[in-house]
């Protein structure tokens, strides 16, 4: 009896343990049974016109029994999406009811309040956004493209590593100021390892699987935020881009921790920053374009992304929310 | 007399462990769906420009299973959802889906064997969870979090957070900005143009 119970418990514990593998590397071929189960579930749920599981063209039947007349997305539409035109309403009609105030709406309000920023300078900011947009397309991008043709990607990643290593004092000092000693130690370790064994920071052996000290972010604007300084309002600087009074002070403060400031003339510093920016841009060609393409209002999209990003950096100091706690943007 | 007791105890033990074990389902669901997407992208039969439309169609079918686009639309509009009429809401959901498809399909089709790691699942409530993943490329790691909700027996994605930036929040800020100055009909018109343009 006892041994039987032990055996059952053991089996269940093992099965439970398997469901909680800490890191599952994606398997190119998912288990077939999972496929079947999901497909069976979907098939049982789907209405005749919702043949979602079938990749075959059978679902483009022009006359759908469930087609409700809402501004039909006609065949002329530049986006050829036969499945969409066949099915002009997504989901159940019940899903389209008003949202009730107490549940989702209030939560949204709370989120909104936290993740927005005052923008009294909007006309100026929008003009600067346009300026930076042109600066990118007319100057930065052509230079970065030329540069990436001459310098292979591996070398550019190395140059990026070098600059990251060079800005170590910013992350180290700010981690200390934030009393985040774990991160300070990690950054110090990274700096030593990468400087000594990474050819002066050109390589990043510290981030390898064996050592696993990944780069973490820390800056003075974040430090101020951790100590309760609010973001204030939005500023879109020419050249430097999204910022706030707090983060502008932070940016200026951090330059004093940047080693090349102390190496001779300002031209050295400026030149070094230009190379850094060009190198960085060459590794991210297409990102800005993709963001702009995806956005309805690119200016607002950039502003919001900046606010969300900074908020998260201050709240969780850049890392993911601790386990068991709800995510930042859900409820507090 | 001994037997029924042992059965009851067995059931109790199983129930006890089944509860936390159930927490693995959201991550498995996301992973199964992502794997389906990868299967389509890696399919050697679907190479080249000609197969692009077939791929898109297959991906659309997976999207419908994976995402709850009404929930996504609702959360994207936030409070403004109620200021749209029901037909407007229906059109919005479809337009928004097309906007997203147009914005991200090329990025998804450009996928080349990056590694995906499933790191952690966090239950936010019995019907909501967050799945943290990482896409690892040659030069960087991109953290991607899927927020899922339990609806009609299956876990569906209602928000994707890339590099700490929530897709839903980002669009919500933009839509709020537009709806603060315009009528819902004008927002729909902007979206129609975006889809066509």
mmCIF file of C-alpha atoms in Angstrom, chain A residues 1 4-5 8-9 12-13 15-16 19-31 34-35 38-39 41-42 45 50-60 68-71 73-74 76-84 87-101 104-105 107-109 111-112 115-116 122 126 153 157 209 214 217 283-284 286-287 290 292-298 300-306 308-309 312-313 318-331, chain B residues 2 5-7 9-10 13-14 17-24 27-29 31-36 38-39 42 53 56-58 60-62 64-66 68-70 74-75 77-82 84 86-91 93-95 97-99 101-104 107 111 114-125 128 130 132 134 138-141 147 151-156 158-159 161 163-178 181 187 190-192 194-197:
data_model
loop_
_atom_site.group_PDB
_atom_site.id
_atom_site.type_symbol
_atom_site.label_atom_id
_atom_site.label_comp_id
_atom_site.label_asym_id
_atom_site.label_seq_id
_atom_site.Cartn_x
_atom_site.Cartn_y
_atom_site.Cartn_z
ATOM 1 C CA UNK A 1 0.000 0.000 0.000
ATOM 2 C CA UNK A 4 2.078 1.853 -4.216
ATOM 3 C CA UNK A 5 1.415 5.361 -3.026
ATOM 4 C CA UNK A 8 2.058 7.027 -7.804
ATOM 5 C CA UNK A 9 3.414 10.143 -6.125
ATOM 6 C CA UNK A 12 2.971 12.466 -10.725
ATOM 7 C CA UNK A 13 5.903 14.500 -9.414
ATOM 8 C CA UNK A 15 5.219 14.385 -14.812
ATOM 9 C CA UNK A 16 4.755 17.668 -13.026
ATOM 10 C CA UNK A 19 5.732 20.387 -17.423
ATOM 11 C CA UNK A 20 7.955 22.960 -15.792
ATOM 12 C CA UNK A 21 11.139 22.687 -17.725
ATOM 13 C CA UNK A 22 12.777 26.047 -17.035
ATOM 14 C CA UNK A 23 13.978 26.640 -20.574
ATOM 15 C CA UNK A 24 12.626 24.773 -23.514
ATOM 16 C CA UNK A 25 14.513 25.278 -26.713
ATOM 17 C CA UNK A 26 12.121 25.342 -29.588
ATOM 18 C CA UNK A 27 11.807 22.071 -31.344
ATOM 19 C CA UNK A 28 11.462 22.358 -35.094
ATOM 20 C CA UNK A 29 9.081 19.426 -35.205
ATOM 21 C CA UNK A 30 6.462 19.681 -32.486
ATOM 22 C CA UNK A 31 5.085 16.406 -31.185
ATOM 23 C CA UNK A 34 -0.103 18.099 -29.745
ATOM 24 C CA UNK A 35 -0.904 18.960 -33.322
ATOM 25 C CA UNK A 38 -5.195 21.257 -31.081
ATOM 26 C CA UNK A 39 -6.562 20.625 -34.504
ATOM 27 C CA UNK A 41 -10.160 21.190 -30.618
ATOM 28 C CA UNK A 42 -10.218 23.859 -33.275
ATOM 29 C CA UNK A 45 -15.097 24.740 -32.191
ATOM 30 C CA UNK A 50 -14.300 29.053 -40.023
ATOM 31 C CA UNK A 51 -12.163 26.350 -41.522
ATOM 32 C CA UNK A 52 -9.151 27.796 -39.825
ATOM 33 C CA UNK A 53 -7.199 24.604 -39.547
ATOM 34 C CA UNK A 54 -7.353 23.859 -43.225
ATOM 35 C CA UNK A 55 -4.584 25.499 -45.191
ATOM 36 C CA UNK A 56 -6.270 24.309 -48.380
ATOM 37 C CA UNK A 57 -7.998 26.870 -50.550
ATOM 38 C CA UNK A 58 -11.397 25.397 -49.730
ATOM 39 C CA UNK A 59 -12.038 28.130 -47.201
ATOM 40 C CA UNK A 60 -12.181 30.856 -49.849
ATOM 41 C CA UNK A 68 -22.453 39.910 -41.983
ATOM 42 C CA UNK A 69 -22.573 43.059 -44.035
ATOM 43 C CA UNK A 70 -19.899 45.332 -42.691
ATOM 44 C CA UNK A 71 -18.175 47.365 -45.344
ATOM 45 C CA UNK A 73 -13.391 44.226 -48.051
ATOM 46 C CA UNK A 74 -13.773 43.841 -51.753
ATOM 47 C CA UNK A 76 -10.129 45.323 -55.334
ATOM 48 C CA UNK A 77 -8.339 45.798 -52.045
ATOM 49 C CA UNK A 78 -4.624 45.851 -52.657
ATOM 50 C CA UNK A 79 -4.131 43.261 -49.977
ATOM 51 C CA UNK A 80 -5.134 39.893 -51.348
ATOM 52 C CA UNK A 81 -6.698 38.193 -48.385
ATOM 53 C CA UNK A 82 -9.363 35.814 -49.634
ATOM 54 C CA UNK A 83 -9.960 34.326 -46.227
ATOM 55 C CA UNK A 84 -10.696 37.689 -44.755
ATOM 56 C CA UNK A 87 -15.326 36.024 -43.315
ATOM 57 C CA UNK A 88 -16.085 39.630 -42.599
ATOM 58 C CA UNK A 89 -16.583 39.286 -38.866
ATOM 59 C CA UNK A 90 -13.941 37.838 -36.620
ATOM 60 C CA UNK A 91 -14.990 35.857 -33.570
ATOM 61 C CA UNK A 92 -18.446 35.725 -32.001
ATOM 62 C CA UNK A 93 -20.873 38.601 -32.105
ATOM 63 C CA UNK A 94 -21.090 38.427 -28.310
ATOM 64 C CA UNK A 95 -17.457 39.472 -28.128
ATOM 65 C CA UNK A 96 -18.341 42.854 -29.546
ATOM 66 C CA UNK A 97 -20.401 44.011 -26.583
ATOM 67 C CA UNK A 98 -19.451 47.105 -24.595
ATOM 68 C CA UNK A 99 -16.677 46.587 -22.134
ATOM 69 C CA UNK A 100 -17.876 46.984 -18.590
ATOM 70 C CA UNK A 101 -16.418 49.781 -16.556
ATOM 71 C CA UNK A 104 -11.111 45.908 -18.230
ATOM 72 C CA UNK A 105 -11.736 49.612 -18.626
ATOM 73 C CA UNK A 107 -7.375 48.496 -15.647
ATOM 74 C CA UNK A 108 -6.779 50.243 -18.933
ATOM 75 C CA UNK A 109 -7.138 53.605 -17.285
ATOM 76 C CA UNK A 111 -2.164 51.530 -17.418
ATOM 77 C CA UNK A 112 -2.758 54.618 -19.460
ATOM 78 C CA UNK A 115 2.538 54.841 -19.361
ATOM 79 C CA UNK A 116 1.803 58.211 -20.869
ATOM 80 C CA UNK A 122 4.368 68.724 -29.310
ATOM 81 C CA UNK A 126 7.073 66.941 -34.159
ATOM 82 C CA UNK A 153 29.239 42.329 -40.014
ATOM 83 C CA UNK A 157 29.696 43.602 -34.008
ATOM 84 C CA UNK A 209 27.227 30.129 -22.288
ATOM 85 C CA UNK A 214 24.987 39.255 -20.117
ATOM 86 C CA UNK A 217 21.668 48.452 -18.933
ATOM 87 C CA UNK A 283 23.745 47.031 -37.397
ATOM 88 C CA UNK A 284 20.166 48.275 -37.262
ATOM 89 C CA UNK A 286 15.739 48.632 -41.423
ATOM 90 C CA UNK A 287 14.557 48.783 -37.820
ATOM 91 C CA UNK A 290 9.924 48.861 -40.103
ATOM 92 C CA UNK A 292 7.627 53.702 -39.247
ATOM 93 C CA UNK A 293 5.824 51.390 -41.631
ATOM 94 C CA UNK A 294 3.974 49.636 -38.798
ATOM 95 C CA UNK A 295 2.906 52.843 -37.079
ATOM 96 C CA UNK A 296 -0.265 54.786 -37.724
ATOM 97 C CA UNK A 297 1.382 57.930 -36.327
ATOM 98 C CA UNK A 298 5.153 57.320 -36.169
ATOM 99 C CA UNK A 300 3.328 59.005 -31.256
ATOM 100 C CA UNK A 301 4.581 55.443 -31.733
ATOM 101 C CA UNK A 302 8.161 56.476 -30.981
ATOM 102 C CA UNK A 303 7.103 58.581 -28.015
ATOM 103 C CA UNK A 304 5.075 55.747 -26.552
ATOM 104 C CA UNK A 305 7.807 53.180 -27.131
ATOM 105 C CA UNK A 306 10.246 55.455 -25.340
ATOM 106 C CA UNK A 308 7.177 52.254 -22.046
ATOM 107 C CA UNK A 309 10.829 51.357 -22.339
ATOM 108 C CA UNK A 312 10.126 49.357 -17.503
ATOM 109 C CA UNK A 313 13.813 50.089 -17.052
ATOM 110 C CA UNK A 318 15.765 46.537 -17.182
ATOM 111 C CA UNK A 319 15.118 42.928 -16.319
ATOM 112 C CA UNK A 320 11.950 40.905 -16.585
ATOM 113 C CA UNK A 321 9.452 41.167 -13.722
ATOM 114 C CA UNK A 322 10.331 38.882 -10.821
ATOM 115 C CA UNK A 323 8.580 35.515 -10.928
ATOM 116 C CA UNK A 324 5.157 35.317 -9.403
ATOM 117 C CA UNK A 325 4.554 39.018 -9.719
ATOM 118 C CA UNK A 326 2.198 40.338 -12.334
ATOM 119 C CA UNK A 327 3.791 42.140 -15.240
ATOM 120 C CA UNK A 328 4.245 45.873 -15.101
ATOM 121 C CA UNK A 329 1.534 46.742 -17.555
ATOM 122 C CA UNK A 330 -1.159 44.566 -16.070
ATOM 123 C CA UNK A 331 -1.988 45.745 -12.600
ATOM 124 C CA UNK B 2 -8.565 -0.772 1.873
ATOM 125 C CA UNK B 5 -9.342 4.528 0.296
ATOM 126 C CA UNK B 6 -6.205 4.057 -1.730
ATOM 127 C CA UNK B 7 -8.091 5.116 -4.859
ATOM 128 C CA UNK B 9 -5.895 9.088 -1.928
ATOM 129 C CA UNK B 10 -4.482 8.499 -5.388
ATOM 130 C CA UNK B 13 -2.623 13.287 -4.905
ATOM 131 C CA UNK B 14 -3.131 13.524 -8.642
ATOM 132 C CA UNK B 17 -0.287 17.997 -8.560
ATOM 133 C CA UNK B 18 -2.558 18.568 -11.522
ATOM 134 C CA UNK B 19 -3.272 22.132 -10.465
ATOM 135 C CA UNK B 20 0.234 23.508 -10.870
ATOM 136 C CA UNK B 21 0.834 21.162 -13.795
ATOM 137 C CA UNK B 22 -2.016 22.860 -15.577
ATOM 138 C CA UNK B 23 0.072 26.033 -15.512
ATOM 139 C CA UNK B 24 2.252 24.535 -18.210
ATOM 140 C CA UNK B 27 3.417 27.966 -22.594
ATOM 141 C CA UNK B 28 2.829 24.722 -24.459
ATOM 142 C CA UNK B 29 0.073 26.331 -26.475
ATOM 143 C CA UNK B 31 5.133 26.981 -28.246
ATOM 144 C CA UNK B 32 2.990 24.673 -30.374
ATOM 145 C CA UNK B 33 1.712 27.660 -32.356
ATOM 146 C CA UNK B 34 5.157 29.182 -32.795
ATOM 147 C CA UNK B 35 6.405 25.792 -33.978
ATOM 148 C CA UNK B 36 3.628 25.658 -36.544
ATOM 149 C CA UNK B 38 8.348 27.808 -37.973
ATOM 150 C CA UNK B 39 7.242 24.692 -39.850
ATOM 151 C CA UNK B 42 11.149 26.232 -42.920
ATOM 152 C CA UNK B 53 1.317 33.805 -51.058
ATOM 153 C CA UNK B 56 1.035 33.961 -46.072
ATOM 154 C CA UNK B 57 -2.178 32.018 -46.304
ATOM 155 C CA UNK B 58 -0.912 29.275 -44.035
ATOM 156 C CA UNK B 60 -3.024 33.560 -41.536
ATOM 157 C CA UNK B 61 -4.674 30.286 -40.576
ATOM 158 C CA UNK B 62 -2.199 29.835 -37.717
ATOM 159 C CA UNK B 64 -6.442 32.843 -36.279
ATOM 160 C CA UNK B 65 -5.814 29.940 -33.948
ATOM 161 C CA UNK B 66 -3.059 31.615 -32.026
ATOM 162 C CA UNK B 68 -7.719 36.393 -30.084
ATOM 163 C CA UNK B 69 -8.052 39.370 -32.333
ATOM 164 C CA UNK B 70 -11.280 40.662 -30.808
ATOM 165 C CA UNK B 74 -10.653 45.669 -27.467
ATOM 166 C CA UNK B 75 -7.521 46.186 -25.447
ATOM 167 C CA UNK B 77 -8.924 50.696 -28.132
ATOM 168 C CA UNK B 78 -9.283 50.603 -24.345
ATOM 169 C CA UNK B 79 -12.000 52.942 -23.158
ATOM 170 C CA UNK B 80 -12.627 54.073 -26.725
ATOM 171 C CA UNK B 81 -14.019 50.635 -27.607
ATOM 172 C CA UNK B 82 -17.372 51.729 -26.220
ATOM 173 C CA UNK B 84 -17.553 52.741 -31.537
ATOM 174 C CA UNK B 86 -20.877 47.418 -33.044
ATOM 175 C CA UNK B 87 -20.393 47.367 -36.858
ATOM 176 C CA UNK B 88 -17.541 49.843 -36.429
ATOM 177 C CA UNK B 89 -15.956 47.536 -33.865
ATOM 178 C CA UNK B 90 -16.253 44.626 -36.261
ATOM 179 C CA UNK B 91 -14.641 46.563 -39.048
ATOM 180 C CA UNK B 93 -10.934 44.355 -35.637
ATOM 181 C CA UNK B 94 -10.511 43.253 -39.232
ATOM 182 C CA UNK B 95 -8.728 46.418 -40.333
ATOM 183 C CA UNK B 97 -5.526 42.686 -38.146
ATOM 184 C CA UNK B 98 -4.683 43.696 -41.696
ATOM 185 C CA UNK B 99 -2.567 46.602 -40.471
ATOM 186 C CA UNK B 101 -0.249 41.675 -41.088
ATOM 187 C CA UNK B 102 1.041 44.306 -43.445
ATOM 188 C CA UNK B 103 3.477 45.630 -40.851
ATOM 189 C CA UNK B 104 4.944 42.361 -39.701
ATOM 190 C CA UNK B 107 9.699 40.500 -40.874
ATOM 191 C CA UNK B 111 13.058 34.580 -40.474
ATOM 192 C CA UNK B 114 17.169 32.099 -35.179
ATOM 193 C CA UNK B 115 16.915 30.150 -31.979
ATOM 194 C CA UNK B 116 13.850 30.596 -29.793
ATOM 195 C CA UNK B 117 14.080 29.916 -26.073
ATOM 196 C CA UNK B 118 10.987 29.595 -23.885
ATOM 197 C CA UNK B 119 12.047 30.975 -20.557
ATOM 198 C CA UNK B 120 9.213 31.371 -18.140
ATOM 199 C CA UNK B 121 5.502 31.253 -17.693
ATOM 200 C CA UNK B 122 3.887 33.567 -15.163
ATOM 201 C CA UNK B 123 0.249 33.175 -14.210
ATOM 202 C CA UNK B 124 -1.318 36.586 -13.756
ATOM 203 C CA UNK B 125 -4.768 35.282 -12.954
ATOM 204 C CA UNK B 128 -4.288 35.108 -17.896
ATOM 205 C CA UNK B 130 2.608 35.705 -19.628
ATOM 206 C CA UNK B 132 8.583 35.003 -21.722
ATOM 207 C CA UNK B 134 13.881 35.053 -26.324
ATOM 208 C CA UNK B 138 23.973 36.503 -34.195
ATOM 209 C CA UNK B 139 24.362 39.959 -32.695
ATOM 210 C CA UNK B 140 21.663 40.174 -30.046
ATOM 211 C CA UNK B 141 18.905 38.630 -28.000
ATOM 212 C CA UNK B 147 0.297 37.585 -23.070
ATOM 213 C CA UNK B 151 -11.075 31.722 -23.874
ATOM 214 C CA UNK B 152 -13.375 28.921 -24.911
ATOM 215 C CA UNK B 153 -10.984 26.310 -23.532
ATOM 216 C CA UNK B 154 -7.837 27.462 -25.294
ATOM 217 C CA UNK B 155 -5.107 29.979 -24.552
ATOM 218 C CA UNK B 156 -4.997 32.797 -27.040
ATOM 219 C CA UNK B 158 -3.852 39.113 -26.883
ATOM 220 C CA UNK B 159 -0.619 41.096 -26.679
ATOM 221 C CA UNK B 161 5.704 42.595 -25.828
ATOM 222 C CA UNK B 163 11.950 44.500 -25.985
ATOM 223 C CA UNK B 164 9.693 45.648 -23.163
ATOM 224 C CA UNK B 165 7.384 47.492 -25.545
ATOM 225 C CA UNK B 166 3.817 46.279 -25.646
ATOM 226 C CA UNK B 167 2.248 46.191 -29.079
ATOM 227 C CA UNK B 168 -1.222 46.800 -27.705
ATOM 228 C CA UNK B 169 -0.085 49.750 -25.596
ATOM 229 C CA UNK B 170 1.838 51.293 -28.448
ATOM 230 C CA UNK B 171 -1.139 51.232 -30.780
ATOM 231 C CA UNK B 172 -3.483 52.274 -28.004
ATOM 232 C CA UNK B 173 -1.502 55.463 -27.449
ATOM 233 C CA UNK B 174 -1.678 56.198 -31.162
ATOM 234 C CA UNK B 175 -5.408 55.469 -31.400
ATOM 235 C CA UNK B 176 -6.155 57.496 -28.270
ATOM 236 C CA UNK B 177 -4.284 60.388 -29.800
ATOM 237 C CA UNK B 178 -6.311 60.149 -33.004
ATOM 238 C CA UNK B 181 -9.299 64.842 -32.003
ATOM 239 C CA UNK B 187 -9.962 56.454 -37.394
ATOM 240 C CA UNK B 190 -7.120 56.247 -41.594
ATOM 241 C CA UNK B 191 -6.827 52.490 -41.109
ATOM 242 C CA UNK B 192 -8.484 51.747 -44.452
ATOM 243 C CA UNK B 194 -3.106 52.355 -44.211
ATOM 244 C CA UNK B 195 -4.201 48.911 -45.357
ATOM 245 C CA UNK B 196 -4.519 49.976 -48.983
ATOM 246 C CA UNK B 197 -1.539 52.306 -49.220
#
